[in-house]
Amino acid sequence: MAKIVVVTSGKGGVGKTTTSAAFGTGLAQRGQKTVIIDFDVGLRNLDLIMGCERRVVYDFVNVINGEARLSQALIKDKQLDNLFILPASQTRDKDALTPEGVKKILDELQNEFDYIICDSPAGIERGAHLAMYYADSALIVTNPEVSSVRDSDRILGLLSSKTKRAEEGLPPPKEHLVITRYSPRRVENGEMISVETVQEILGIPLLGVIPESLAVLRASNSGVPVIMDNQSDAGLAYSDLVDRFLGQTVPHRFLDVVKKGSFLRRLFGGGKTTTREITLT
């Protein structure tokens, strides 16, 4: 039976789809048969980041409406045989998703996959609610700035009260904190809040810290998940995140200001990367 993981946040533009693509790809790299579903009906982007936009024939809504079979809508990744993408519709509105339709698709996918990753739209509207409703686990993606963290706190409230698990009296989906676009230099200069402060506000375990990196933009533009770039800080950070999710003990990296001369060593693969332990709450 597949485990359902929602990648969510309150605020838009924090890196949910980048995280969904990297996380799903990382799971597939480790032998887990994985499907990533784009719940952002009308504003789909997962297909672009995964490099399969020209291969979309049928979508999530087509399957819900009975206009296509699930097998027709699933897109197999070109590099990983055990990774699939279910794109959102680009032309429908978010009301096209129904609880019954989503459940039917998830039930069918659970018989075939190890992990189902639900890439949620931002906010608290219908698409976001349906993306999290059936989740077993949640990756809460936030930037290290006050408005993003506040919106993530609102999402935590919804996870504990508006999911199927909550309705059945079970504990909420297991919550994991992912901090994206982190810059130790900007934290040091007082322009960004620290990892420790974000943890203190949200009170959930830290799964990963993704550094601010041009590699993310390059990867998105080239249609290759950044985790495939194992020479970049962001790619390595996402790889560590996946290992932690699967139960490995991996120190957090890229949390401190890079000392003079160490950038070139990191760029060309030499020297040691700064690591620091973070207390999980």
mmCIF file of C-alpha atoms in Angstrom:
data_model
loop_
_atom_site.group_PDB
_atom_site.id
_atom_site.type_symbol
_atom_site.label_atom_id
_atom_site.label_comp_id
_atom_site.label_asym_id
_atom_site.label_seq_id
_atom_site.Cartn_x
_atom_site.Cartn_y
_atom_site.Cartn_z
ATOM 1 C CA MET A 1 0.000 0.000 0.000
ATOM 2 C CA ALA A 2 1.470 3.335 -1.074
ATOM 3 C CA LYS A 3 2.242 6.102 1.395
ATOM 4 C CA ILE A 4 0.658 9.437 0.469
ATOM 5 C CA VAL A 5 2.811 12.524 1.053
ATOM 6 C CA VAL A 6 1.553 16.070 0.477
ATOM 7 C CA VAL A 7 4.011 18.873 -0.249
ATOM 8 C CA THR A 8 2.277 22.021 0.930
ATOM 9 C CA SER A 9 2.567 25.579 2.227
ATOM 10 C CA GLY A 10 0.332 28.556 2.816
ATOM 11 C CA LYS A 11 2.294 31.006 0.702
ATOM 12 C CA GLY A 12 2.889 30.742 -3.017
ATOM 13 C CA GLY A 13 6.303 30.784 -4.635
ATOM 14 C CA VAL A 14 8.196 29.084 -1.814
ATOM 15 C CA GLY A 15 9.359 26.074 -3.825
ATOM 16 C CA LYS A 16 6.649 23.439 -3.389
ATOM 17 C CA THR A 17 6.786 22.126 -6.938
ATOM 18 C CA THR A 18 10.596 22.189 -6.979
ATOM 19 C CA THR A 19 10.499 20.221 -3.733
ATOM 20 C CA SER A 20 7.868 17.775 -5.021
ATOM 21 C CA ALA A 21 9.943 17.093 -8.147
ATOM 22 C CA ALA A 22 13.198 16.675 -6.231
ATOM 23 C CA PHE A 23 11.623 14.602 -3.462
ATOM 24 C CA GLY A 24 9.797 12.270 -5.823
ATOM 25 C CA THR A 25 12.861 11.861 -8.016
ATOM 26 C CA GLY A 26 15.010 11.121 -4.966
ATOM 27 C CA LEU A 27 12.630 8.419 -3.787
ATOM 28 C CA ALA A 28 12.652 6.833 -7.242
ATOM 29 C CA GLN A 29 16.464 6.967 -7.320
ATOM 30 C CA ARG A 30 16.417 4.908 -4.119
ATOM 31 C CA GLY A 31 14.254 2.185 -5.625
ATOM 32 C CA GLN A 32 10.808 3.408 -4.529
ATOM 33 C CA LYS A 33 8.141 3.326 -7.222
ATOM 34 C CA THR A 34 6.824 6.867 -7.089
ATOM 35 C CA VAL A 35 4.159 9.010 -8.726
ATOM 36 C CA ILE A 36 3.940 12.799 -8.385
ATOM 37 C CA ILE A 37 0.483 14.358 -8.831
ATOM 38 C CA ASP A 38 0.050 18.028 -9.725
ATOM 39 C CA PHE A 39 -3.002 19.362 -7.850
ATOM 40 C CA ASP A 40 -2.610 22.929 -9.148
ATOM 41 C CA VAL A 41 -5.444 22.830 -11.678
ATOM 42 C CA GLY A 42 -5.256 25.761 -14.097
ATOM 43 C CA LEU A 43 -1.693 26.695 -13.153
ATOM 44 C CA ARG A 44 0.266 23.506 -13.627
ATOM 45 C CA ASN A 45 4.072 23.666 -13.474
ATOM 46 C CA LEU A 46 5.175 20.188 -12.425
ATOM 47 C CA ASP A 47 5.348 19.033 -16.049
ATOM 48 C CA LEU A 48 7.776 21.871 -16.858
ATOM 49 C CA ILE A 49 10.087 21.122 -13.948
ATOM 50 C CA MET A 50 10.017 17.409 -14.779
ATOM 51 C CA GLY A 51 10.694 18.110 -18.464
ATOM 52 C CA CYS A 52 7.609 16.332 -19.795
ATOM 53 C CA GLU A 53 5.374 19.236 -20.839
ATOM 54 C CA ARG A 54 5.329 18.128 -24.494
ATOM 55 C CA ARG A 55 4.228 14.631 -23.519
ATOM 56 C CA VAL A 56 1.010 15.664 -21.760
ATOM 57 C CA VAL A 57 -1.989 14.224 -23.603
ATOM 58 C CA TYR A 58 -4.452 13.541 -20.780
ATOM 59 C CA ASP A 59 -4.472 14.997 -17.290
ATOM 60 C CA PHE A 60 -5.763 14.566 -13.743
ATOM 61 C CA VAL A 61 -9.160 16.081 -14.529
ATOM 62 C CA ASN A 62 -9.602 13.953 -17.678
ATOM 63 C CA VAL A 63 -9.258 10.855 -15.501
ATOM 64 C CA ILE A 64 -11.645 12.153 -12.835
ATOM 65 C CA ASN A 65 -14.242 12.935 -15.524
ATOM 66 C CA GLY A 66 -13.879 9.518 -17.124
ATOM 67 C CA GLU A 67 -12.453 11.009 -20.334
ATOM 68 C CA ALA A 68 -9.267 8.929 -20.078
ATOM 69 C CA ARG A 69 -7.897 5.963 -18.173
ATOM 70 C CA LEU A 70 -5.338 6.587 -15.452
ATOM 71 C CA SER A 71 -2.767 4.599 -17.423
ATOM 72 C CA GLN A 72 -3.231 6.997 -20.350
ATOM 73 C CA ALA A 73 -2.632 10.095 -18.233
ATOM 74 C CA LEU A 74 0.422 8.868 -16.312
ATOM 75 C CA ILE A 75 3.705 10.010 -17.851
ATOM 76 C CA LYS A 76 6.746 7.810 -17.301
ATOM 77 C CA ASP A 77 9.967 9.671 -16.526
ATOM 78 C CA LYS A 78 12.595 9.340 -19.259
ATOM 79 C CA GLN A 79 15.466 8.721 -16.849
ATOM 80 C CA LEU A 80 13.902 6.678 -14.047
ATOM 81 C CA ASP A 81 11.695 3.692 -14.890
ATOM 82 C CA ASN A 82 9.943 3.766 -11.509
ATOM 83 C CA LEU A 83 8.966 7.467 -11.578
ATOM 84 C CA PHE A 84 5.676 8.753 -13.028
ATOM 85 C CA ILE A 85 3.930 12.128 -13.266
ATOM 86 C CA LEU A 86 0.192 12.829 -13.301
ATOM 87 C CA PRO A 87 -0.176 16.387 -14.663
ATOM 88 C CA ALA A 88 -2.896 18.847 -13.755
ATOM 89 C CA SER A 89 -5.247 20.376 -16.268
ATOM 90 C CA GLN A 90 -4.131 23.707 -17.682
ATOM 91 C CA THR A 91 -7.590 24.768 -18.873
ATOM 92 C CA ARG A 92 -10.071 23.768 -16.140
ATOM 93 C CA ASP A 93 -10.743 25.547 -12.861
ATOM 94 C CA LYS A 94 -10.050 24.153 -9.416
ATOM 95 C CA ASP A 95 -13.696 23.081 -8.914
ATOM 96 C CA ALA A 96 -13.005 20.302 -11.416
ATOM 97 C CA LEU A 97 -11.418 18.319 -8.588
ATOM 98 C CA THR A 98 -13.895 16.375 -6.470
ATOM 99 C CA PRO A 99 -13.294 14.415 -3.258
ATOM 100 C CA GLU A 100 -14.773 11.294 -4.839
ATOM 101 C CA GLY A 101 -12.665 11.635 -7.973
ATOM 102 C CA VAL A 102 -9.441 12.216 -6.048
ATOM 103 C CA LYS A 103 -10.126 9.241 -3.771
ATOM 104 C CA LYS A 104 -10.804 6.966 -6.738
ATOM 105 C CA ILE A 105 -7.478 7.870 -8.356
ATOM 106 C CA LEU A 106 -5.501 7.566 -5.122
ATOM 107 C CA ASP A 107 -7.061 4.173 -4.405
ATOM 108 C CA GLU A 108 -6.016 2.946 -7.841
ATOM 109 C CA LEU A 109 -2.499 4.310 -7.491
ATOM 110 C CA GLN A 110 -2.029 2.810 -4.021
ATOM 111 C CA ASN A 111 -2.126 -0.693 -5.458
ATOM 112 C CA GLU A 112 0.758 0.033 -7.813
ATOM 113 C CA PHE A 113 3.123 2.511 -6.145
ATOM 114 C CA ASP A 114 5.251 2.813 -3.003
ATOM 115 C CA TYR A 115 4.855 6.601 -2.716
ATOM 116 C CA ILE A 116 2.259 9.066 -3.984
ATOM 117 C CA ILE A 117 3.490 12.676 -3.828
ATOM 118 C CA CYS A 118 0.735 15.309 -3.923
ATOM 119 C CA ASP A 119 2.075 18.657 -5.151
ATOM 120 C CA SER A 120 -0.339 21.105 -3.573
ATOM 121 C CA PRO A 121 -1.270 24.556 -4.841
ATOM 122 C CA ALA A 122 -0.661 27.436 -2.468
ATOM 123 C CA GLY A 123 -3.228 28.652 -0.010
ATOM 124 C CA ILE A 124 -6.175 26.984 1.645
ATOM 125 C CA GLU A 125 -8.669 26.640 -1.199
ATOM 126 C CA ARG A 126 -10.187 23.489 -2.690
ATOM 127 C CA GLY A 127 -7.145 22.121 -4.503
ATOM 128 C CA ALA A 128 -4.913 22.521 -1.457
ATOM 129 C CA HIS A 129 -7.481 20.892 0.809
ATOM 130 C CA LEU A 130 -7.885 17.883 -1.483
ATOM 131 C CA ALA A 131 -4.113 17.523 -1.865
ATOM 132 C CA MET A 132 -3.699 17.143 1.906
ATOM 133 C CA TYR A 133 -6.964 15.370 2.780
ATOM 134 C CA TYR A 134 -5.761 11.775 2.323
ATOM 135 C CA ALA A 135 -2.107 12.339 3.298
ATOM 136 C CA ASP A 136 -0.127 10.092 5.628
ATOM 137 C CA SER A 137 2.759 12.585 5.805
ATOM 138 C CA ALA A 138 3.257 16.247 4.951
ATOM 139 C CA LEU A 139 6.258 18.282 3.874
ATOM 140 C CA ILE A 140 5.652 21.862 5.004
ATOM 141 C CA VAL A 141 7.701 24.094 2.711
ATOM 142 C CA THR A 142 8.531 27.591 3.927
ATOM 143 C CA ASN A 143 10.936 30.385 3.199
ATOM 144 C CA PRO A 144 12.795 31.890 6.190
ATOM 145 C CA GLU A 145 10.690 35.039 6.337
ATOM 146 C CA VAL A 146 7.855 35.971 8.656
ATOM 147 C CA SER A 147 4.856 35.932 6.299
ATOM 148 C CA SER A 148 5.800 32.551 4.851
ATOM 149 C CA VAL A 149 6.272 31.017 8.301
ATOM 150 C CA ARG A 150 2.963 32.462 9.519
ATOM 151 C CA ASP A 151 1.124 30.970 6.541
ATOM 152 C CA SER A 152 2.791 27.611 7.175
ATOM 153 C CA ASP A 153 1.491 27.712 10.733
ATOM 154 C CA ARG A 154 -2.026 28.074 9.307
ATOM 155 C CA ILE A 155 -1.455 24.982 7.170
ATOM 156 C CA LEU A 156 -0.409 23.017 10.255
ATOM 157 C CA GLY A 157 -3.772 23.876 11.767
ATOM 158 C CA LEU A 158 -5.580 22.532 8.705
ATOM 159 C CA LEU A 159 -3.533 19.326 8.710
ATOM 160 C CA SER A 160 -4.618 18.682 12.283
ATOM 161 C CA SER A 161 -8.302 19.456 11.711
ATOM 162 C CA LYS A 162 -9.326 19.111 8.051
ATOM 163 C CA THR A 163 -7.815 15.812 6.896
ATOM 164 C CA LYS A 164 -9.301 12.341 6.720
ATOM 165 C CA ARG A 165 -7.086 11.258 9.608
ATOM 166 C CA ALA A 166 -8.441 14.086 11.772
ATOM 167 C CA GLU A 167 -12.022 13.179 10.910
ATOM 168 C CA GLU A 168 -11.355 9.582 11.974
ATOM 169 C CA GLY A 169 -9.829 10.670 15.281
ATOM 170 C CA LEU A 170 -6.302 9.650 14.296
ATOM 171 C CA PRO A 171 -3.109 11.680 14.727
ATOM 172 C CA PRO A 172 -2.589 14.211 11.900
ATOM 173 C CA PRO A 173 -0.294 13.422 8.976
ATOM 174 C CA LYS A 174 3.326 13.218 10.103
ATOM 175 C CA GLU A 175 4.721 16.725 9.628
ATOM 176 C CA HIS A 176 8.168 17.553 8.268
ATOM 177 C CA LEU A 177 9.657 21.038 7.920
ATOM 178 C CA VAL A 178 11.480 22.006 4.727
ATOM 179 C CA ILE A 179 13.108 25.454 4.643
ATOM 180 C CA THR A 180 13.951 26.674 1.152
ATOM 181 C CA ARG A 181 16.009 29.584 -0.225
ATOM 182 C CA TYR A 182 18.095 29.757 2.939
ATOM 183 C CA SER A 183 21.079 32.102 3.032
ATOM 184 C CA PRO A 184 23.331 31.997 6.128
ATOM 185 C CA ARG A 185 24.876 35.299 5.040
ATOM 186 C CA ARG A 186 21.496 37.032 4.985
ATOM 187 C CA VAL A 187 20.633 35.515 8.366
ATOM 188 C CA GLU A 188 23.910 36.861 9.733
ATOM 189 C CA ASN A 189 23.031 40.306 8.340
ATOM 190 C CA GLY A 190 19.579 40.233 9.936
ATOM 191 C CA GLU A 191 17.768 40.075 6.582
ATOM 192 C CA MET A 192 16.336 36.580 7.088
ATOM 193 C CA ILE A 193 15.201 34.583 10.107
ATOM 194 C CA SER A 194 17.276 31.633 11.260
ATOM 195 C CA VAL A 195 16.518 27.918 11.051
ATOM 196 C CA GLU A 196 16.248 27.796 14.824
ATOM 197 C CA THR A 197 13.666 30.618 14.851
ATOM 198 C CA VAL A 198 11.538 28.921 12.166
ATOM 199 C CA GLN A 199 11.638 25.678 14.161
ATOM 200 C CA GLU A 200 10.684 27.486 17.349
ATOM 201 C CA ILE A 201 7.659 29.108 15.689
ATOM 202 C CA LEU A 202 6.341 26.027 13.895
ATOM 203 C CA GLY A 203 7.407 23.357 16.370
ATOM 204 C CA ILE A 204 7.787 20.491 13.888
ATOM 205 C CA PRO A 205 10.827 18.353 13.020
ATOM 206 C CA LEU A 206 13.267 19.749 10.484
ATOM 207 C CA LEU A 207 13.662 17.517 7.440
ATOM 208 C CA GLY A 208 15.825 19.698 5.239
ATOM 209 C CA VAL A 209 17.265 23.147 4.582
ATOM 210 C CA ILE A 210 17.705 24.016 0.918
ATOM 211 C CA PRO A 211 20.199 26.814 0.268
ATOM 212 C CA GLU A 212 19.473 29.788 -1.945
ATOM 213 C CA SER A 213 20.996 28.659 -5.238
ATOM 214 C CA LEU A 214 21.000 29.512 -8.934
ATOM 215 C CA ALA A 215 21.091 25.756 -9.528
ATOM 216 C CA VAL A 216 17.359 25.612 -8.728
ATOM 217 C CA LEU A 217 16.546 28.141 -11.463
ATOM 218 C CA ARG A 218 18.822 26.409 -13.959
ATOM 219 C CA ALA A 219 17.245 23.047 -13.201
ATOM 220 C CA SER A 220 13.703 24.395 -13.551
ATOM 221 C CA ASN A 221 14.498 26.033 -16.871
ATOM 222 C CA SER A 222 16.100 22.870 -18.220
ATOM 223 C CA GLY A 223 13.306 20.539 -17.075
ATOM 224 C CA VAL A 224 15.542 18.445 -14.810
ATOM 225 C CA PRO A 225 14.829 18.175 -11.045
ATOM 226 C CA VAL A 226 17.637 19.875 -9.143
ATOM 227 C CA ILE A 227 18.348 16.721 -7.133
ATOM 228 C CA MET A 228 19.867 15.318 -10.335
ATOM 229 C CA ASP A 229 22.591 18.000 -10.080
ATOM 230 C CA ASN A 230 24.815 16.363 -7.484
ATOM 231 C CA GLN A 231 27.434 19.099 -7.888
ATOM 232 C CA SER A 232 25.145 21.818 -6.506
ATOM 233 C CA ASP A 233 24.417 22.710 -2.900
ATOM 234 C CA ALA A 234 20.669 22.549 -3.547
ATOM 235 C CA GLY A 235 20.903 19.148 -5.206
ATOM 236 C CA LEU A 236 22.934 17.732 -2.334
ATOM 237 C CA ALA A 237 20.565 19.256 0.230
ATOM 238 C CA TYR A 238 17.546 17.621 -1.420
ATOM 239 C CA SER A 239 19.390 14.299 -1.566
ATOM 240 C CA ASP A 240 20.076 14.546 2.172
ATOM 241 C CA LEU A 241 16.397 15.393 2.748
ATOM 242 C CA VAL A 242 15.254 12.208 1.000
ATOM 243 C CA ASP A 243 17.702 10.090 3.002
ATOM 244 C CA ARG A 244 16.398 11.580 6.259
ATOM 245 C CA PHE A 245 12.801 10.945 5.210
ATOM 246 C CA LEU A 246 13.679 7.298 4.653
ATOM 247 C CA GLY A 247 15.127 7.035 8.146
ATOM 248 C CA GLN A 248 18.835 7.732 7.763
ATOM 249 C CA THR A 249 20.690 10.002 10.167
ATOM 250 C CA VAL A 250 22.266 12.695 8.011
ATOM 251 C CA PRO A 251 23.779 15.942 9.386
ATOM 252 C CA HIS A 252 22.376 19.205 8.042
ATOM 253 C CA ARG A 253 24.662 21.127 5.705
ATOM 254 C CA PHE A 254 24.827 24.636 4.262
ATOM 255 C CA LEU A 255 23.669 26.303 7.484
ATOM 256 C CA ASP A 256 26.738 28.444 8.125
ATOM 257 C CA VAL A 257 28.429 31.230 6.203
ATOM 258 C CA VAL A 258 30.994 29.799 3.796
ATOM 259 C CA LYS A 259 34.494 30.757 4.868
ATOM 260 C CA LYS A 260 36.872 32.486 2.487
ATOM 261 C CA GLY A 261 38.413 30.057 0.029
ATOM 262 C CA SER A 262 35.964 27.225 0.715
ATOM 263 C CA PHE A 263 33.595 28.133 -2.128
ATOM 264 C CA LEU A 264 36.029 27.024 -4.818
ATOM 265 C CA ARG A 265 36.809 23.826 -2.937
ATOM 266 C CA ARG A 266 33.087 23.032 -2.829
ATOM 267 C CA LEU A 267 32.602 24.034 -6.440
ATOM 268 C CA PHE A 268 35.282 21.611 -7.634
ATOM 269 C CA GLY A 269 34.410 18.851 -5.187
ATOM 270 C CA GLY A 270 37.261 19.278 -2.731
ATOM 271 C CA GLY A 271 37.358 19.932 0.976
ATOM 272 C CA LYS A 272 34.664 19.345 3.547
ATOM 273 C CA THR A 273 31.209 20.835 3.501
ATOM 274 C CA THR A 274 30.128 22.679 6.611
ATOM 275 C CA THR A 275 27.701 20.591 8.650
ATOM 276 C CA ARG A 276 25.817 21.361 11.788
ATOM 277 C CA GLU A 277 23.468 19.321 13.928
ATOM 278 C CA ILE A 278 19.938 20.694 14.385
ATOM 279 C CA THR A 279 17.774 19.596 17.275
ATOM 280 C CA LEU A 280 14.525 18.015 16.088
ATOM 281 C CA THR A 281 11.436 18.932 18.042
#
